Coordinates of C-alpha atoms and ligand atoms in Angstrom, one line a residue:
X145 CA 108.3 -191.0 70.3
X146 CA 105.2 -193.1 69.6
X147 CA 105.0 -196.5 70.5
X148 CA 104.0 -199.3 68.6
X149 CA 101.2 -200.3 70.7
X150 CA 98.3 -202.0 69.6
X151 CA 95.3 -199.7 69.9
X152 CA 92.2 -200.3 68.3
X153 CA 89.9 -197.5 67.3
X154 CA 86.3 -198.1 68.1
X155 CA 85.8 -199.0 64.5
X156 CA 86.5 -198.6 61.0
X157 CA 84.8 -197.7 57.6
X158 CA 85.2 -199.7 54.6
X159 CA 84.0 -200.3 50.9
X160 CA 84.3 -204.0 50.0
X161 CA 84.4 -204.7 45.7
X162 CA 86.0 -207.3 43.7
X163 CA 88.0 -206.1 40.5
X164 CA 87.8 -209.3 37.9
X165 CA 86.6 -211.5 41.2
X166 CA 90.0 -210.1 43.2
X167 CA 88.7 -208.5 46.4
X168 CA 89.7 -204.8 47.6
X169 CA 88.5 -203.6 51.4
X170 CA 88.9 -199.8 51.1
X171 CA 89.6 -198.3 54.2
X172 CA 87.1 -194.8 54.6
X173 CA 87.5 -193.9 58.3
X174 CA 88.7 -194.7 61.8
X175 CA 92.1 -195.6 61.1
X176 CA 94.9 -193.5 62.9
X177 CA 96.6 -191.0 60.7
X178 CA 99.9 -191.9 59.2
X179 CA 102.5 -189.8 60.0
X180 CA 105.2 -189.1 57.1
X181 CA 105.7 -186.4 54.2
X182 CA 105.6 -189.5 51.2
X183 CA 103.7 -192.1 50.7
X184 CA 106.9 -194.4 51.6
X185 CA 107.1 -192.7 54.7
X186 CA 103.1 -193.2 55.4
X187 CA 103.7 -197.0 54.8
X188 CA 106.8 -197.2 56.9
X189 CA 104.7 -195.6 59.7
X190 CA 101.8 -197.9 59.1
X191 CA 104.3 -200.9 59.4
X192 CA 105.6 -199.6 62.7
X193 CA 102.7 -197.9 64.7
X194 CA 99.5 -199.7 63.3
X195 CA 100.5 -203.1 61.6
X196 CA 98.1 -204.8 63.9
X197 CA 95.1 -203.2 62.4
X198 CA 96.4 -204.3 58.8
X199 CA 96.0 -207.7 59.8
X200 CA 93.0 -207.0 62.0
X201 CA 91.2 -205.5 59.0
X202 CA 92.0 -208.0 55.5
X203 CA 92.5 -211.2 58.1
X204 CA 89.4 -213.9 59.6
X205 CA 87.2 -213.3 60.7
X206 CA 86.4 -209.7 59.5
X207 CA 87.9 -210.4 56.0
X208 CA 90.2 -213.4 54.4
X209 CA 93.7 -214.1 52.9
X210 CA 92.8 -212.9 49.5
X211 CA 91.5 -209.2 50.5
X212 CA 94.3 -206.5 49.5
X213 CA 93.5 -203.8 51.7
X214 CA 93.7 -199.6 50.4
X215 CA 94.4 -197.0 52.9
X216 CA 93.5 -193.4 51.9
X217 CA 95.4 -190.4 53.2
X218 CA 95.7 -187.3 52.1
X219 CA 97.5 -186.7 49.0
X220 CA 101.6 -185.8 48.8
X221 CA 101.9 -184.3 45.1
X222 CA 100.1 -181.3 43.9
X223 CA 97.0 -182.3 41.5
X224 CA 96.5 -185.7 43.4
X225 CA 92.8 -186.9 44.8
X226 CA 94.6 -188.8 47.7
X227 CA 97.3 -191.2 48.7
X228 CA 96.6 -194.6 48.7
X229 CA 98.8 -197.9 51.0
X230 CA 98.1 -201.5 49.3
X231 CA 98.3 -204.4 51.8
X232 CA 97.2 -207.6 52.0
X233 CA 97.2 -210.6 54.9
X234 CA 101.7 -210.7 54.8
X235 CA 102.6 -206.9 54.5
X236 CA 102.2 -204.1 52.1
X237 CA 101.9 -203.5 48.2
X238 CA 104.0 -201.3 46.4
X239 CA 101.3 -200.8 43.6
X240 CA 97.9 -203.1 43.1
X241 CA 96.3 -202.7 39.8
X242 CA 93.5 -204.3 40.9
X243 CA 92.8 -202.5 44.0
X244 CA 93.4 -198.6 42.4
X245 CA 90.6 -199.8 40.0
X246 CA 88.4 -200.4 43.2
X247 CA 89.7 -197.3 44.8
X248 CA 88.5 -195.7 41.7
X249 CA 84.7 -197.1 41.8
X250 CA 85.2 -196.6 45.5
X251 CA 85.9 -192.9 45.3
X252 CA 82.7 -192.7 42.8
X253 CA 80.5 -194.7 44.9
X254 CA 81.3 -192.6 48.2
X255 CA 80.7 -189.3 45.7
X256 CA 84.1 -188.0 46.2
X257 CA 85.5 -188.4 42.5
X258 CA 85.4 -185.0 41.2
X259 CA 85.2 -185.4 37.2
X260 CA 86.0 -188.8 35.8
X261 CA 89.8 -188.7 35.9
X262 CA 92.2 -188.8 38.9
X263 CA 95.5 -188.8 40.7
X264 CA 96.6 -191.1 43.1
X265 CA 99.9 -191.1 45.3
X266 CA 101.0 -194.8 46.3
X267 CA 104.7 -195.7 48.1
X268 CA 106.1 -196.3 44.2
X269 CA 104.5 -193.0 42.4
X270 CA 101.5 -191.2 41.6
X271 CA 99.1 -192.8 38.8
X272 CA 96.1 -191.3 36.5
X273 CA 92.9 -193.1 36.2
X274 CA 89.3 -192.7 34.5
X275 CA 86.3 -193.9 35.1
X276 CA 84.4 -194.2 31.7
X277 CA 80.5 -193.3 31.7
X278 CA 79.9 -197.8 31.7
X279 CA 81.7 -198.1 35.0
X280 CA 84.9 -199.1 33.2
X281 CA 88.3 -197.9 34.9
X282 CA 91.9 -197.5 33.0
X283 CA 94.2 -196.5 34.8
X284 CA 98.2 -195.3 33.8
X285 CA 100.4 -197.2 36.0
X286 CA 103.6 -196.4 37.1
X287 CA 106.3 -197.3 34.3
X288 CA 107.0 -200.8 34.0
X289 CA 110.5 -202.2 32.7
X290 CA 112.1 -205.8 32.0
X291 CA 115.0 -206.4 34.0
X292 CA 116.3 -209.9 32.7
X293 CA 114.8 -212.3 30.4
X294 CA 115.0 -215.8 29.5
X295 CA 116.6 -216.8 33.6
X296 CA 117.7 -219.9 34.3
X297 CA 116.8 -221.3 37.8
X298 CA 116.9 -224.8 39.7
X299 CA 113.9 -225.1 41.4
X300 CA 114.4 -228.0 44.1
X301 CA 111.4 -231.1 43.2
X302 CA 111.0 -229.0 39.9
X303 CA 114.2 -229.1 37.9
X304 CA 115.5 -226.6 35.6
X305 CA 112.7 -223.7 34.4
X306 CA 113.8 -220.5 32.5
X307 CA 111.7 -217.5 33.3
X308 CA 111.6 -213.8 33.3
X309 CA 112.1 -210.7 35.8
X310 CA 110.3 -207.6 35.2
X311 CA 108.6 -204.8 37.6
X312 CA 105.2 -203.7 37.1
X313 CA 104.7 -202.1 40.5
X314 CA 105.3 -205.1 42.1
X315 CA 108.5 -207.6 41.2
X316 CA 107.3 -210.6 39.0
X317 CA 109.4 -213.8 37.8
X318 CA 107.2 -214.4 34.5
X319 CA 107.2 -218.4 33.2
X320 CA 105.0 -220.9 32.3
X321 CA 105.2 -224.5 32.9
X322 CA 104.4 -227.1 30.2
X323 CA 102.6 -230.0 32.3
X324 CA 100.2 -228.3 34.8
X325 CA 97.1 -226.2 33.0
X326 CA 95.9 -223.3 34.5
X327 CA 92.7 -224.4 35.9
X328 CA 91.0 -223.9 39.1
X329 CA 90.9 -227.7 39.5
X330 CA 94.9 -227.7 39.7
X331 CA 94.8 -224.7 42.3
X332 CA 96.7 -226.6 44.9
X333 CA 99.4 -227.8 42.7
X334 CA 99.5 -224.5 40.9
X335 CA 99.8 -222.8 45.0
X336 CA 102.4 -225.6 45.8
X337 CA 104.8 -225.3 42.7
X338 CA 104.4 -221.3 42.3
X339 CA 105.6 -221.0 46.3
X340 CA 108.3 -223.8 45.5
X341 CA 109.6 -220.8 42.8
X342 CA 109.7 -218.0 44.8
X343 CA 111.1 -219.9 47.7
X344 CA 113.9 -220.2 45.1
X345 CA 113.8 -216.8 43.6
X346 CA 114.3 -216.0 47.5
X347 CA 117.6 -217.8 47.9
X348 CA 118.7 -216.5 44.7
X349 CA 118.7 -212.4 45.4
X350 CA 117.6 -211.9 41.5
X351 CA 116.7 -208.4 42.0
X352 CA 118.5 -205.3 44.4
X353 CA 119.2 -205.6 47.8
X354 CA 116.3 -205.0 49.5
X355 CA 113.7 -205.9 46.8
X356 CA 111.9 -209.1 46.6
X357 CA 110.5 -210.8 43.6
X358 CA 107.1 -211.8 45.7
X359 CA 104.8 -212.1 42.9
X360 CA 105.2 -215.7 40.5
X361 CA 102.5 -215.8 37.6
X362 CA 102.8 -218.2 35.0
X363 CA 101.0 -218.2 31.2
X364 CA 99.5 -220.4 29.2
X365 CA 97.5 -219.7 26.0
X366 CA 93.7 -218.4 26.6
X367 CA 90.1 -219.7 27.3
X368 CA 88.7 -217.1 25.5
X369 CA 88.4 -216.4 22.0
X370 CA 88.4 -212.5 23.5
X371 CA 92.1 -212.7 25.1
X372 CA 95.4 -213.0 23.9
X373 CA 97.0 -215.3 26.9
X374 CA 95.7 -216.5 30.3
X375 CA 97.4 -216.6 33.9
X376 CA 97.7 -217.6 37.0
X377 CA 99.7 -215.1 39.6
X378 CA 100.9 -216.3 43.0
X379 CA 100.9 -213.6 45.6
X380 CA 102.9 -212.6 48.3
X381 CA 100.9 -214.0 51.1
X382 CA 100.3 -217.3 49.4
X383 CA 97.2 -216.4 48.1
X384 CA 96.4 -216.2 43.8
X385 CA 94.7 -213.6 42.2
X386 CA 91.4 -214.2 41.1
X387 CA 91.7 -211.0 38.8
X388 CA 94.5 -211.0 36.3
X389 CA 96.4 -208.9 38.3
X390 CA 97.2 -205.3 37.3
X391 CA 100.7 -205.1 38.2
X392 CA 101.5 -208.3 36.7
X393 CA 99.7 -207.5 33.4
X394 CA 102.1 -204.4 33.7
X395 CA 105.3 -206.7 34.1
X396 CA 104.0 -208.8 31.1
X397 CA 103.5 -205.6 28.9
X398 CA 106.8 -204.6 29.5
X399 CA 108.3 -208.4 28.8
X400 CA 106.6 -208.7 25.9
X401 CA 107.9 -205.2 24.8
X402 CA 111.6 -206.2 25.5
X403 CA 111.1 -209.1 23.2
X404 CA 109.5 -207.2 20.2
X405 CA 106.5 -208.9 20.8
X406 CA 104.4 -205.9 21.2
X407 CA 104.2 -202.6 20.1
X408 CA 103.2 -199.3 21.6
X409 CA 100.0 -198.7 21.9
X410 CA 99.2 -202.4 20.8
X411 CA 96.3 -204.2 23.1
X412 CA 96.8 -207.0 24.8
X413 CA 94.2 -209.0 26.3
X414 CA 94.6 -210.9 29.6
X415 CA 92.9 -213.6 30.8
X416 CA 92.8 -214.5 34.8
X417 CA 92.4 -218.1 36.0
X418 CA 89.0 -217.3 36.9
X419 CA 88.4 -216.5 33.6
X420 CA 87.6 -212.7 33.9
X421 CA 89.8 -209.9 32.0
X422 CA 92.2 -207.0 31.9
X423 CA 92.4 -205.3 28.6
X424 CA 95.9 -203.3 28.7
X425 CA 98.7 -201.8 26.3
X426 CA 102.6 -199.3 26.5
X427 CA 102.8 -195.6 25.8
X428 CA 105.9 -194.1 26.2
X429 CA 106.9 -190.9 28.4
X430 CA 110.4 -189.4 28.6
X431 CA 112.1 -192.7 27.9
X432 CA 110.0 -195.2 30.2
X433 CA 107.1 -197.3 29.3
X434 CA 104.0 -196.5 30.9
X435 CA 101.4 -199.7 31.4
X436 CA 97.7 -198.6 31.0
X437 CA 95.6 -201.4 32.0
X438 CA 91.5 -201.5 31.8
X439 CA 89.1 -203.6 33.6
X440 CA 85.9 -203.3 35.8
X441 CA 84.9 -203.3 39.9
X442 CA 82.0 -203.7 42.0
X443 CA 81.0 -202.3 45.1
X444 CA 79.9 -205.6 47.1
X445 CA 79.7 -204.0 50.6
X446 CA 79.8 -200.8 53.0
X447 CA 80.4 -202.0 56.4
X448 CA 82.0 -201.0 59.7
X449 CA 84.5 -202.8 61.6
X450 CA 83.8 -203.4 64.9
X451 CA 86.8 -204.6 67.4
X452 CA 85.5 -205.8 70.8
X453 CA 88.2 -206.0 73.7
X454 CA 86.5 -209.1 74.8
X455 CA 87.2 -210.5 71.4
X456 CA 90.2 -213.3 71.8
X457 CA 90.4 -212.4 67.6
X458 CA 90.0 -208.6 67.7
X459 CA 93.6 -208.3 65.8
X460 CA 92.7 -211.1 63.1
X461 CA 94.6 -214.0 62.0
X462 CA 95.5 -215.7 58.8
X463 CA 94.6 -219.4 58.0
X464 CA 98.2 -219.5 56.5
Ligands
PYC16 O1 96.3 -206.3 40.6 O2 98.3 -205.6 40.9 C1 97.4 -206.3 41.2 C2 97.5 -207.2 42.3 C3 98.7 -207.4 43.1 C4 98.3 -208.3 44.0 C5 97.0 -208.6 43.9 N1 96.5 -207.9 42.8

């Protein structure tokens, strides 16, 4: 049996890049192989055996609590680049929209995308992406689906609010709220009421036992005469998205769908709070709807992590 002991390796490869402004630290070399036949498996092994070097890697002082990190591995399915494990400063990802689109331009940075389309494994399936010759990526996401619209909750100092649930890669509770605007200015507010909500969805059990509806995002109409609707998406480890966010875009798709408010194959443009863009639309596959979402990266940095014994913060922390 292994143990769960914290090791550090004598360092660790990364690509840095921000999709839409949200960043992704891409993990190249020096992390401990993760034992396991699926990608589930992989993650459950990273959890046990090397969670320290998760937060050691996206935490202060070597990153911050908005960095989703990407793990590569070897792939599981046949006709797949590599595997890739989402996780950010509170656990791991299922999917990150936003992070495969930085894997992607990661991949093609570090030379190692063969062609311009490619197969990645994560914990919740395998998904397709190109890179198109202007640095754009679209990638096919898992399949998305709306589990229950129009919910009523109580949210305690909010009062009643009717949302919806839908999966996307991640779980989302979908609503918008009529007296705050989605603006940077009200980020604290817009932090403080979006974690009030998912305290609640908490309590509530909305979703299977065992899943969590971590992500909140909220809509309002756009900034831009170029989108259709903007957002604002609380993530799991109390951080928003400065992209906006691929997996939530998927849960929107498929909301949208469910209340014949969008056809297949018909765009939809979303804007972030920061004001940057994911174009995305449905296609349909043996029954399920199948997100595709579009939007650009940027490598910002190749660096390697250095984690000194001496170091009282070798294993990181988080300001939350
Ligand atoms: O783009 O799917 C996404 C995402 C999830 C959390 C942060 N970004």
């Amino acid at each position: 049996m292994r143990s769960a002991g914290k090791d550090y390796p004598s360092a660790i490869e990364v690509v840095d890049s921000h999709t839409e402004g949200e960043p992704t630290r891409v993990v190249t070399q020096g992390w401990p192989t993760c034992e396991g036949d699926s990608m589930q498996a992989r993650r459950d092994d990273l959890e046990a055996h090397h969670d320290h070097l998760r937060r050691a890697v996206v935490c202060e002082p070597r990153g911050h609590d908005a960095v989703v990190g990407a793990l590569l591995t070897p792939p599981v399915e046949e006709g797949s680049l590599a595997g890739v494990i989402f996780f950010n400063n509170v656990g791991y990802l299922g999917m990150c929209g936003h992070g495969l689109i930085g894997v992607v331009r990661t991949l093609a940075h570090l030379g190692r995308l063969q062609g311009r389309e490619v197969r990645l494994d994560t914990p919740v399936g395998s998904v397709a992406a190109e890179l198109a010759a202007d640095g754009t990526v679209t990638f096919e996401n898992v399949p998305a689906r709306c589990h229950s619209l129009g919910v009523q909750i109580e949210v305690p100092g909010l009062g009643p609010l009717e949302g919806d649930v839908a999966w996307g890669g991640n779980w989302f509770f979908l609503t918008h709220l009529e007296d705050l605007s989605l603006e940077l200015e009200n980020l604290d507010r817009l932090l403080e009421t979006t974690s009030r909500i998912r305290t609640r969805l908490d309590e509530l059990g909305l979703v299977d036992e065992g899943e969590v509806i971590d992500h909140v995002e909220l809509f309002s109409a756009p900034t831009r005469e170029d989108a259709d609707s903007r957002n604002f998406v609380l993530c799991p480890g109390g951080e928003y998205d400065r992209s906006p966010c691929g997996t939530g875009t998927s849960a929107k798709l498929a909301v949208l769908h469910a209340r014949g408010e969008l056809s297949v194959g018909q765009r939809w443009r979303q804007e972030s709070i920061t004001g940057s863009r994911f174009v995305g639309w449905l296609s349909e596959r043996d029954g399920e709807l199948i997100p595709h979402i579009q939007g650009r990266a940027f490598i910002t940095a190749r660096s390697t992590l250095l984690f000194d014994p001496e170091d009282f913060f070798r294993g990181g922390f988080s300001a939350r």
